[in-house]
mmCIF file of C-alpha atoms in Angstrom:
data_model
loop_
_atom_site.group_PDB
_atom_site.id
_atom_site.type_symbol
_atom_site.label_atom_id
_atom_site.label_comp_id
_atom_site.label_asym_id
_atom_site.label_seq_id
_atom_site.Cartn_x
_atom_site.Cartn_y
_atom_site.Cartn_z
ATOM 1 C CA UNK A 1400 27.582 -47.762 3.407
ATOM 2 C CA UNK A 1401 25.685 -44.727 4.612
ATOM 3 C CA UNK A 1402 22.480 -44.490 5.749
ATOM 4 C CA UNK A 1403 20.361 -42.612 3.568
ATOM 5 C CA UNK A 1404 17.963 -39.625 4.843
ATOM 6 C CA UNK A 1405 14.041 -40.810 4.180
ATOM 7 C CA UNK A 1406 13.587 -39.823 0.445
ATOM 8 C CA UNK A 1407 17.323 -39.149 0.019
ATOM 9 C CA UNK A 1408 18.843 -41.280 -3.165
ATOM 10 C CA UNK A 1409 21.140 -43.734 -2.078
ATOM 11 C CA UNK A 1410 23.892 -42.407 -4.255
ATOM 12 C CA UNK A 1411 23.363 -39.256 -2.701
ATOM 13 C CA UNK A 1412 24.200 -41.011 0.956
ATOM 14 C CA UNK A 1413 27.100 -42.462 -0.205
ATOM 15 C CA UNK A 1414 28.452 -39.046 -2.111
ATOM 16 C CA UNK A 1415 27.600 -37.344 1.501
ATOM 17 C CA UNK A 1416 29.345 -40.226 3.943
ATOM 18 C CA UNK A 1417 32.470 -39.968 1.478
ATOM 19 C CA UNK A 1418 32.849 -36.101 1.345
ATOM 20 C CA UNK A 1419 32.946 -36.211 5.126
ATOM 21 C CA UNK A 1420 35.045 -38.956 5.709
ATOM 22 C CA UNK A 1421 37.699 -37.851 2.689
ATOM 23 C CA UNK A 1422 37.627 -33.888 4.550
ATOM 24 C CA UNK A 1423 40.382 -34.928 6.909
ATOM 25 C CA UNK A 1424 42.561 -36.613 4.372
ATOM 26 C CA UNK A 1425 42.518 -33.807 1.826
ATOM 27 C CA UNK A 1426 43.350 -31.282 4.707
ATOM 28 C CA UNK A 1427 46.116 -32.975 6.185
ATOM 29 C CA UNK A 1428 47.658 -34.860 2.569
ATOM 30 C CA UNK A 1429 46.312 -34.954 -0.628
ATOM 31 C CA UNK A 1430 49.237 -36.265 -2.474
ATOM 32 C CA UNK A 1431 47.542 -38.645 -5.013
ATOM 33 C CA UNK A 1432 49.442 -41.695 -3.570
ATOM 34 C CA UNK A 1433 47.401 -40.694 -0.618
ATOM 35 C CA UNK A 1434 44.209 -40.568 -2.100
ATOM 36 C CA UNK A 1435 44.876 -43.660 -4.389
ATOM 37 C CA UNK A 1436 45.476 -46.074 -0.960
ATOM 38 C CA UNK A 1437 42.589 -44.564 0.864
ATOM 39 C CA UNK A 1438 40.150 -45.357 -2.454
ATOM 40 C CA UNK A 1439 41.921 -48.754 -2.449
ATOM 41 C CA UNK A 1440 40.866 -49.630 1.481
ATOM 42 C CA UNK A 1441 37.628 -47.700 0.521
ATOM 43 C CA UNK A 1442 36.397 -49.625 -2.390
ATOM 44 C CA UNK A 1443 33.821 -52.334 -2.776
ATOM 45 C CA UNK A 1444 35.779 -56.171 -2.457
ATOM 46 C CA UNK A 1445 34.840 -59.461 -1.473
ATOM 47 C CA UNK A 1446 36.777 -59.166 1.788
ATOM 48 C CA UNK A 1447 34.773 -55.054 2.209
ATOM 49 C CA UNK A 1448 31.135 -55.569 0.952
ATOM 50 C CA UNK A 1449 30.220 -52.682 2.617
ATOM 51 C CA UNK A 1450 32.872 -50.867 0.571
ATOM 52 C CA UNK A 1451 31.892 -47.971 -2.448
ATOM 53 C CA UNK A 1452 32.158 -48.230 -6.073
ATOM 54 C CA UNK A 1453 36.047 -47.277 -7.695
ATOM 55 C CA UNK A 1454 33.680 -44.596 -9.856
ATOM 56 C CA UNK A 1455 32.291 -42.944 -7.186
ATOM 57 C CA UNK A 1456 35.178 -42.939 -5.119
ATOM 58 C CA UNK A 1457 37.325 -41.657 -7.997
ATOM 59 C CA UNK A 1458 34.602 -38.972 -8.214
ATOM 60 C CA UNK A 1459 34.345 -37.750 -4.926
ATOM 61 C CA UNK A 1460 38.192 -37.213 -4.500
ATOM 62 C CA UNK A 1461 38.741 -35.896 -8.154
ATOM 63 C CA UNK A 1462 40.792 -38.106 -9.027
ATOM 64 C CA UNK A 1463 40.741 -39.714 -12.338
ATOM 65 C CA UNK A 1464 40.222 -43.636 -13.012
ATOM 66 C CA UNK A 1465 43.378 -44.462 -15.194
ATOM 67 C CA UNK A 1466 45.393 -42.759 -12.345
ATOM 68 C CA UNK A 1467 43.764 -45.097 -9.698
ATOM 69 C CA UNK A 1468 43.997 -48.307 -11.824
ATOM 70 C CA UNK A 1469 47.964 -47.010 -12.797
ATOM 71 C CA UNK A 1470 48.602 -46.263 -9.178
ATOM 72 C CA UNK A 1471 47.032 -50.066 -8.594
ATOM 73 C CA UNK A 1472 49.321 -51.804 -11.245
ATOM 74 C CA UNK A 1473 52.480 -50.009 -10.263
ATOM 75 C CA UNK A 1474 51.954 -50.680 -6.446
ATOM 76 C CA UNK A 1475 53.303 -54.082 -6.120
ATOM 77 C CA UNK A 1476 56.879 -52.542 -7.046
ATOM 78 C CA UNK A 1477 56.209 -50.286 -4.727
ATOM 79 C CA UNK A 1478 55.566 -52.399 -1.949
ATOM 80 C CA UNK A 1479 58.964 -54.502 -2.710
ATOM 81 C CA UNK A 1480 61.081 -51.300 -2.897
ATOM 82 C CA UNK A 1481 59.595 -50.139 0.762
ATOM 83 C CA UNK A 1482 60.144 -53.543 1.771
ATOM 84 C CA UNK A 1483 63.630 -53.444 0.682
ATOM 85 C CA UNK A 1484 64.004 -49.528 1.874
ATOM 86 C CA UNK A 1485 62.948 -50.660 5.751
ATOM 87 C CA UNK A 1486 65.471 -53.683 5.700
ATOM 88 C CA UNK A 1487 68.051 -51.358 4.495
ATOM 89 C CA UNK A 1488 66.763 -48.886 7.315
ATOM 90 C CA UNK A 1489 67.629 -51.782 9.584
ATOM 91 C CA UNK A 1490 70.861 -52.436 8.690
ATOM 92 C CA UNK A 1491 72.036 -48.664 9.078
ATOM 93 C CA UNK A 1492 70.512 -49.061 12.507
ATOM 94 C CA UNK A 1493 72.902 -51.760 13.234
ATOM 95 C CA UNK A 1494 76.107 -50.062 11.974
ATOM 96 C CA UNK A 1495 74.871 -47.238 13.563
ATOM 97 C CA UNK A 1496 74.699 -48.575 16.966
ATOM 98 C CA UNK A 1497 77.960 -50.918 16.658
ATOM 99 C CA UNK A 1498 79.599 -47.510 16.004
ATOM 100 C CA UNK A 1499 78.219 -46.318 19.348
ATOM 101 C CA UNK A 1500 75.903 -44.191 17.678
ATOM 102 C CA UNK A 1501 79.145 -42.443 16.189
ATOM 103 C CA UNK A 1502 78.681 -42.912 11.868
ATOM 104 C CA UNK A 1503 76.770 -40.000 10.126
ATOM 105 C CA UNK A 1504 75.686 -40.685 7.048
ATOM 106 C CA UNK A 1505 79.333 -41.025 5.461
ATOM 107 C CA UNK A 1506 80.725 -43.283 7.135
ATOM 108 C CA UNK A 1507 77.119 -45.608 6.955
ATOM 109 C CA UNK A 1508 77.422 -45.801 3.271
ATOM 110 C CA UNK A 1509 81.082 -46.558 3.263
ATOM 111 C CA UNK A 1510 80.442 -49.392 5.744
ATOM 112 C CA UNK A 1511 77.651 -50.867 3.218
ATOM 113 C CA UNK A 1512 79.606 -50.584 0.790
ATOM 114 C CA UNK A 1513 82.034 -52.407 2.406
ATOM 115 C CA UNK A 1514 79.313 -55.019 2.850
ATOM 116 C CA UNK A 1515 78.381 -54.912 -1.023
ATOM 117 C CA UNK A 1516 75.623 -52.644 -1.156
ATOM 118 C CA UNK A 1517 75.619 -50.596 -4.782
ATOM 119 C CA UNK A 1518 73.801 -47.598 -2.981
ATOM 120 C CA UNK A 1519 74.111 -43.789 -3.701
ATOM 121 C CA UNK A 1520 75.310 -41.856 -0.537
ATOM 122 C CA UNK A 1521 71.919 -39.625 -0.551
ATOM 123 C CA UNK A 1522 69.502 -42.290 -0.224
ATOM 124 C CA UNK A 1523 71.986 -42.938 3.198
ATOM 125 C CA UNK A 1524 71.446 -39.202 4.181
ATOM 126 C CA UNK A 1525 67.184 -39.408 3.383
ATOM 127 C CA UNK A 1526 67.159 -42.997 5.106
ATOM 128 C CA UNK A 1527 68.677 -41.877 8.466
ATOM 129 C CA UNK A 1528 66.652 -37.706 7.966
ATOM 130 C CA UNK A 1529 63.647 -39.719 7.802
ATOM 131 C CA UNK A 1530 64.135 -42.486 10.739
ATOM 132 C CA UNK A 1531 66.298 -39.268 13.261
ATOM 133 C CA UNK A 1532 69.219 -41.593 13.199
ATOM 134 C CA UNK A 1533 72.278 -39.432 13.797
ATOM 135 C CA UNK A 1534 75.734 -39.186 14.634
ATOM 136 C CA UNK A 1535 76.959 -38.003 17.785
ATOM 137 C CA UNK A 1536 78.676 -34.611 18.294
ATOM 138 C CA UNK A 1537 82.135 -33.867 20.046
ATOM 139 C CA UNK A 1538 82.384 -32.209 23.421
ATOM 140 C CA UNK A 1539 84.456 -28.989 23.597
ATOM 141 C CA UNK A 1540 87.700 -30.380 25.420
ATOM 142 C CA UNK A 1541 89.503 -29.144 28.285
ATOM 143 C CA UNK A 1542 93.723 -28.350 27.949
ATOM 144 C CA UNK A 1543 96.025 -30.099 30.426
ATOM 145 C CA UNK A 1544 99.163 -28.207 28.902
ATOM 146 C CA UNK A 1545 101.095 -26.627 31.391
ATOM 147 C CA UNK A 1546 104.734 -25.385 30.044
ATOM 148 C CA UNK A 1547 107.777 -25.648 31.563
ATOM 149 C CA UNK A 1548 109.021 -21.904 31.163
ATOM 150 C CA UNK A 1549 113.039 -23.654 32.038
ATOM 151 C CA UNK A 1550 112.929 -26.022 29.532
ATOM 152 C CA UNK A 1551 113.725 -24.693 25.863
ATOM 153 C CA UNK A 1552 110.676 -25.872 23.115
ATOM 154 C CA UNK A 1553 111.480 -28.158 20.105
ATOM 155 C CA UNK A 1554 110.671 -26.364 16.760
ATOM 156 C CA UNK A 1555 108.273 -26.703 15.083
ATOM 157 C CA UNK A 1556 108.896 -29.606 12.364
ATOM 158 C CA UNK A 1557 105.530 -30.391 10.686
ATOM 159 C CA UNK A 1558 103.687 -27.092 10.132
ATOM 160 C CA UNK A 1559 100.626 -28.315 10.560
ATOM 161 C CA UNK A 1560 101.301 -30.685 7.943
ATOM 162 C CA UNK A 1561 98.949 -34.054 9.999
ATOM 163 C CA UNK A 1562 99.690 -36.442 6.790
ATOM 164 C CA UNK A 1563 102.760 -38.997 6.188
ATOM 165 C CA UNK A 1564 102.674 -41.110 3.567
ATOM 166 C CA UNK A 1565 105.328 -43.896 5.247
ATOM 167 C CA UNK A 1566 104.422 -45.546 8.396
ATOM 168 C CA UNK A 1567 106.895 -45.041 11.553
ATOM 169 C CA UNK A 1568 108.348 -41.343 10.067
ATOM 170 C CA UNK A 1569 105.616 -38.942 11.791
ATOM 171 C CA UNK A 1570 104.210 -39.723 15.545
ATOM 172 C CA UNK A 1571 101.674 -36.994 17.116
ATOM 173 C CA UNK A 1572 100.950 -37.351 20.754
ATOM 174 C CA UNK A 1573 98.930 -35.562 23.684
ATOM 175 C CA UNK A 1574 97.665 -36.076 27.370
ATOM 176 C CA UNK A 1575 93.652 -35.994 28.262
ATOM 177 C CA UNK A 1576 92.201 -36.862 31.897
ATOM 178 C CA UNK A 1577 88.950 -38.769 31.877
ATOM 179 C CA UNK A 1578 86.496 -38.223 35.317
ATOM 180 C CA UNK A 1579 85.766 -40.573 37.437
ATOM 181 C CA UNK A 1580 84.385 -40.971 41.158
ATOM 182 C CA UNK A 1581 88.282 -42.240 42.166
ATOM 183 C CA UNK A 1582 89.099 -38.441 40.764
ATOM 184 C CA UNK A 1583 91.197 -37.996 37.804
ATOM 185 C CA UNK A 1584 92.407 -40.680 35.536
ATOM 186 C CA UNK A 1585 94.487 -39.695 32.436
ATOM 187 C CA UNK A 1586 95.524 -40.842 29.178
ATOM 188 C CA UNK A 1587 98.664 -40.342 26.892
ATOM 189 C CA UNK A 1588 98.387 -41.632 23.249
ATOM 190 C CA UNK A 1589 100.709 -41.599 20.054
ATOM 191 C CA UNK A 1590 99.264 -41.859 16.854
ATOM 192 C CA UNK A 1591 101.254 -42.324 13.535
ATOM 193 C CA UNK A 1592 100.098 -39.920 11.067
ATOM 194 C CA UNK A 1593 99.770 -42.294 8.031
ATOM 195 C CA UNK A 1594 97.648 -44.952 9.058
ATOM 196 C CA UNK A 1595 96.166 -43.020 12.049
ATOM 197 C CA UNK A 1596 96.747 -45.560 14.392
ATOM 198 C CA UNK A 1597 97.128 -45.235 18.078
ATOM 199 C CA UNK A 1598 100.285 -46.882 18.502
ATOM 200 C CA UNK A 1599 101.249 -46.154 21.547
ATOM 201 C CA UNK A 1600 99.350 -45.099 24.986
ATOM 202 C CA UNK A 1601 99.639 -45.402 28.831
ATOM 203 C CA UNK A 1602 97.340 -44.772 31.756
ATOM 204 C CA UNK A 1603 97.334 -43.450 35.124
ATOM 205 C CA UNK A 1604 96.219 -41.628 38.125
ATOM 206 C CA UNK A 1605 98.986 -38.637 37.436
ATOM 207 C CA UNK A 1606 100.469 -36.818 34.051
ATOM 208 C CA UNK A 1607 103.817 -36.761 35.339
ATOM 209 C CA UNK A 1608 106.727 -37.807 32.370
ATOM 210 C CA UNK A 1609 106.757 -41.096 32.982
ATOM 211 C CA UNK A 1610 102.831 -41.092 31.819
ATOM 212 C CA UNK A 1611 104.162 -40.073 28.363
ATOM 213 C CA UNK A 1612 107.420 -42.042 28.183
ATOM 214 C CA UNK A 1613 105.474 -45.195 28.921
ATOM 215 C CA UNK A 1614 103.015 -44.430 25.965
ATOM 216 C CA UNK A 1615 106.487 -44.085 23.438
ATOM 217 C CA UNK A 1616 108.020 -47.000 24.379
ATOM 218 C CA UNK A 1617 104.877 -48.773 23.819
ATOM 219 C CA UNK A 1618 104.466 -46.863 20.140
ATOM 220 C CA UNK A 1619 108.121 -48.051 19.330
ATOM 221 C CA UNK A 1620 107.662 -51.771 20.815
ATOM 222 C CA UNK A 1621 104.715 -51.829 18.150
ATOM 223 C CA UNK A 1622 104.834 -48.867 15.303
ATOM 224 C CA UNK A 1623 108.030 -50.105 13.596
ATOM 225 C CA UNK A 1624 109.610 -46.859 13.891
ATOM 226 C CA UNK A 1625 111.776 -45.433 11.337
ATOM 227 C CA UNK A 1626 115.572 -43.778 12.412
ATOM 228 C CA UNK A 1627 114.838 -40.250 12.619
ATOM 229 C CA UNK A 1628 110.587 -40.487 12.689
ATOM 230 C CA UNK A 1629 109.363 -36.968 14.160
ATOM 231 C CA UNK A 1630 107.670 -36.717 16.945
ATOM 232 C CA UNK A 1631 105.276 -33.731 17.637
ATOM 233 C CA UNK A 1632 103.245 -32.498 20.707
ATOM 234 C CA UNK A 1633 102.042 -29.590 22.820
ATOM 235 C CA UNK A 1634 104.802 -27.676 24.684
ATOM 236 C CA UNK A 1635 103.324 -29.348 28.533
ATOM 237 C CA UNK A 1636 106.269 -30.039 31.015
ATOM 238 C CA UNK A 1637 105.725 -33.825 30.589
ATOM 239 C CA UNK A 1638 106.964 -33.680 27.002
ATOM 240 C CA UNK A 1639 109.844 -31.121 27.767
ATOM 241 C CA UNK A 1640 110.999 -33.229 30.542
ATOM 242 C CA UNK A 1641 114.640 -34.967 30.675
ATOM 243 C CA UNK A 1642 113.317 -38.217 30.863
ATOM 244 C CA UNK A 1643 110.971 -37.924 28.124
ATOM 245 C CA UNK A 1644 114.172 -36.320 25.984
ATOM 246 C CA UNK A 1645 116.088 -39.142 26.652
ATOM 247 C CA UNK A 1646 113.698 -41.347 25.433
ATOM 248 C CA UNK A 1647 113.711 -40.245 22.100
ATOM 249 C CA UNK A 1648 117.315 -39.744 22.102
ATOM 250 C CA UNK A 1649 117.563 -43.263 22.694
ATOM 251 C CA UNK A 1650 114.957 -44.211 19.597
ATOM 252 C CA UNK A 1651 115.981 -42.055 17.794
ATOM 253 C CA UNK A 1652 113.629 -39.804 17.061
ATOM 254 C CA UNK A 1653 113.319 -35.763 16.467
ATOM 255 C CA UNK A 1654 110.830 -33.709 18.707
ATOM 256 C CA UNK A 1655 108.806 -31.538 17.744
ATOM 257 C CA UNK A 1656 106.557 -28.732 19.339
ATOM 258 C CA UNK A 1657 103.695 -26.824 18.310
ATOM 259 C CA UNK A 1658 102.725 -23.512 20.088
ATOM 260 C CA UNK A 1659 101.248 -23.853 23.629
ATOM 261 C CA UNK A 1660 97.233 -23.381 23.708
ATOM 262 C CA UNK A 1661 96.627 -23.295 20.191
ATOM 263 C CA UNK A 1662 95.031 -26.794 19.615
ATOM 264 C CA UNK A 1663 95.649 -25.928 15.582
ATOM 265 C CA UNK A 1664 99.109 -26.967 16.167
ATOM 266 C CA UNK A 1665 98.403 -30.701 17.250
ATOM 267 C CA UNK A 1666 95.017 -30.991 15.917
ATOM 268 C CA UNK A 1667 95.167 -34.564 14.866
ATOM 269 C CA UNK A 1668 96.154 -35.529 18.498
ATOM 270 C CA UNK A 1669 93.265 -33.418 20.179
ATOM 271 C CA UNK A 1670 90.698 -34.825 17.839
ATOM 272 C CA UNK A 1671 91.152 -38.098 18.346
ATOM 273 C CA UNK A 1672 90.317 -37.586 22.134
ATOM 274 C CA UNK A 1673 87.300 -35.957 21.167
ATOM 275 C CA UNK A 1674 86.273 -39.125 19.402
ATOM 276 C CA UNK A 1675 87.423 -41.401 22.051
ATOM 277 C CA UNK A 1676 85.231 -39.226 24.521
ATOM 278 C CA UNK A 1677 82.233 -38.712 22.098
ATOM 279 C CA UNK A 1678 82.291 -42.260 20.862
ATOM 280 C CA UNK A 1679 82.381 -43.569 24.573
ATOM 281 C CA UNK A 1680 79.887 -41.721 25.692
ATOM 282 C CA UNK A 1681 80.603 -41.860 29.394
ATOM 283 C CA UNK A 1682 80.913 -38.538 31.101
ATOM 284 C CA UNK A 1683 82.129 -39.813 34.770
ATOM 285 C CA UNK A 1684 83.052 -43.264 35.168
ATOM 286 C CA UNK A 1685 82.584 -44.995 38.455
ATOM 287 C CA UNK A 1686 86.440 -46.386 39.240
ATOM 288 C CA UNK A 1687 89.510 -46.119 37.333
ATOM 289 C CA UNK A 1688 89.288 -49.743 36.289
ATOM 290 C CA UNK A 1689 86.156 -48.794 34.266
ATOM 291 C CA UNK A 1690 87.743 -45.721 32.676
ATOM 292 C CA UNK A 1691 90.555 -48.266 31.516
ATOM 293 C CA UNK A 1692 88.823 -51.119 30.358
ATOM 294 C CA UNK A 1693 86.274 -48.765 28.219
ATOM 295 C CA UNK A 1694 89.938 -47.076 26.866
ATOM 296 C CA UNK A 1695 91.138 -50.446 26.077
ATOM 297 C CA UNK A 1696 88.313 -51.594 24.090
ATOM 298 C CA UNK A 1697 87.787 -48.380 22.446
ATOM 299 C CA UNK A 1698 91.363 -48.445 20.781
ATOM 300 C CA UNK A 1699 92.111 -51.817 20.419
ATOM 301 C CA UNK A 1700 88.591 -53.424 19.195
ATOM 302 C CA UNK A 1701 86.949 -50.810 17.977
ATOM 303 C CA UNK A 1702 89.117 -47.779 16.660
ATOM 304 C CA UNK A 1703 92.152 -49.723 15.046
ATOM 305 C CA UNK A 1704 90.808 -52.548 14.075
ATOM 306 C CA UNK A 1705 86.801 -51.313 13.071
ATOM 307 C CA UNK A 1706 86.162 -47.410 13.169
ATOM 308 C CA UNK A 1707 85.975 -46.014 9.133
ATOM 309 C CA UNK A 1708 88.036 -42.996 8.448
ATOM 310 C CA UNK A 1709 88.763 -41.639 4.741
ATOM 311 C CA UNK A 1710 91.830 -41.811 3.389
ATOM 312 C CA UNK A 1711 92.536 -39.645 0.501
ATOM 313 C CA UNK A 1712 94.363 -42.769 -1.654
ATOM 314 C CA UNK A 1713 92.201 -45.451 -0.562
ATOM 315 C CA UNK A 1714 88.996 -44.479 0.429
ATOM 316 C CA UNK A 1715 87.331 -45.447 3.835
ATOM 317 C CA UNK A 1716 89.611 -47.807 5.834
ATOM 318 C CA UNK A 1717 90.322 -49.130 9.550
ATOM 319 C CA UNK A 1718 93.857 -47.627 10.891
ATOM 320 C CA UNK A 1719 94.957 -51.490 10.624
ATOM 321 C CA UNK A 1720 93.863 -51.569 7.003
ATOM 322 C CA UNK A 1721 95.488 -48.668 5.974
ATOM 323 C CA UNK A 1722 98.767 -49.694 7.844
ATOM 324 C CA UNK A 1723 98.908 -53.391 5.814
ATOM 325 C CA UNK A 1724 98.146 -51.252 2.766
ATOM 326 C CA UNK A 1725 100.647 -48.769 2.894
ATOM 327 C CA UNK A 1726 103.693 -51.291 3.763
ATOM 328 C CA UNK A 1727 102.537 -54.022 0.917
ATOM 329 C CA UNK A 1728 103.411 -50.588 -1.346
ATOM 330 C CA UNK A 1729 106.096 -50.302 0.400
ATOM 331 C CA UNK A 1730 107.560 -53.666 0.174
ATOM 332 C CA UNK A 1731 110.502 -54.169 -2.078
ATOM 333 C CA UNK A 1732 109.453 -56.466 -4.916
ATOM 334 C CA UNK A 1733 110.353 -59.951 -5.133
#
């Protein structure tokens, strides 16, 4: 309570101690939520017997009784659904950060839906505005493609078109180098175009043919390729090379080439390494042994088997989940 002036009405302390104490809250927010909790601390209690009167309280900040005492009755629910807002803040912060700090707000609320949450996507959005939680952004990649101007370029067999709606009948791949102290270190992938997989890659200290080969025999050992399955790329010399022909004249697959530097042409190749780079984080690794292990587990525990994407049929799915789904359609019936 304030300490009234000699001859000043103790009513008339309190009114004055209250105006000056309320000055900064109704300058900075006087949403009535705001002035309803600071009348609530305020007020006169067993536990605050030093506290002022609801009335005069009410008074002061102009704000009428029934809205305090409706404000009052309506707060326990309140409470519970902030309660239940900042567990649900938590559990976006741990998808978030097993996704590397990766998942926007998309791919958040597909992976609670996943784990049975009934929640709309925009609470996701306001949840993750409010607490800064946000996905990462690509870096701008660098082009490796250097054409052979001897060798003669596939055509073009896919226009653009990145979907497939069969597993093992359209392969894209591409080359990226990944710093490190030992100097470059570089990665070919193929990914099948209906599941988005990576079914295929290699690694090593040169881009040479043999880099790319490796990284399609691995994709037919595993991708249950289909006689005839097109395979598109870049125009670089490791993908017009004789030995990289003759591997998919001997699996029996058709090339195809898109035009050299326009990343359009192979997008779905190019943005998966912008994933795999964003997603990592890492911009120089300190050996090639790191650069590989953190490659590994990217694609094999956490891309294939964990990592959301949207498909347009089925919704948001793993590359592995997508795969079993399409070939159960696929399956003759019994």
């Amino acid at each position: 309570m304030a300490t009234a002036a000699p001859g000043e009405p103790r009513a008339a302390a309190d009114h004055r101690d209250l105006e000056k104490r309320t000055g900064l809250l109704r300058e900075g927010n006087d949403e009535v939520g705001q002035l309803c909790l600071f009348i609530d601390a305020e007020k006169a209690a067993e536990d605050n017997p030093d506290g002022y009167s609801v009335s005069l309280l009410c008074r002061v900040l102009d704000v009428p009784r029934s809205t305090y005492y409706a404000w009052l009755a309506a707060r326990p629910a309140a409470v519970v659904r902030a309660d239940a807002e900042d567990e649900l803040a938590d559990e976006i912060r741990e998808i978030h950060a097993n996704s590397r700090g990766a998942y926007g707000a998309p791919r958040v609320h597909a992976a609670l839906r996943r784990k049975g949450h009934a929640i709309n996507r925009k609470k996701v959005e306001r949840i993750m505005r409010e607490r800064d939680i946000r996905g990462i952004t690509r870096r701008k990649r660098r082009h490796l493609t250097k054409q052979d101007a001897k060798a003669a370029p596939a055509p073009d067999l896919i226009g653009r078109d990145f979907t497939a709606s069969e597993p093992g009948t359209k392969l894209v791949g591409d080359i990226t180098y990944l710093p490190t102290l030992a100097g470059w270190w570089y990665l070919a992938t193929v990914i099948d175009l209906a599941t988005r997989e990576v079914v295929g890659y290699a690694m090593a200290d040169h881009h040479r043919a043999e880099l790319v080969t490796s990284a399609l025999r691995m994709a037919a050992g595993r991708g249950e390729l289909k006689p005839g399955c097109i395979f598109h790329s870049d125009r670089g010399s490791e993908y017009t090379s004789a030995e990289f022909r003759g591997e998919l004249a001997e699996l029996n697959l058709r090339q195809s080439m898109g035009r050299t530097g326009i990343c359009y042409d192979n997008a779905a190749a190019e943005s998966f390494f912008g994933l795999l780079k964003a997603e990592i984080g890492t911009t120089v690794w300190e050996s090639h042994e790191a650069a590989r292990a953190d490659v590994f587990r990217f694609i094999e525990v956490e891309y294939n088997r964990t990592r959301l994407r949207k498909h347009p049929e089925f919704g948001y799915l793993t590359p592995l989940e997508t795969r079993i789904l399409l070939q159960q359609d696929l399956a003759p019936a019994a």
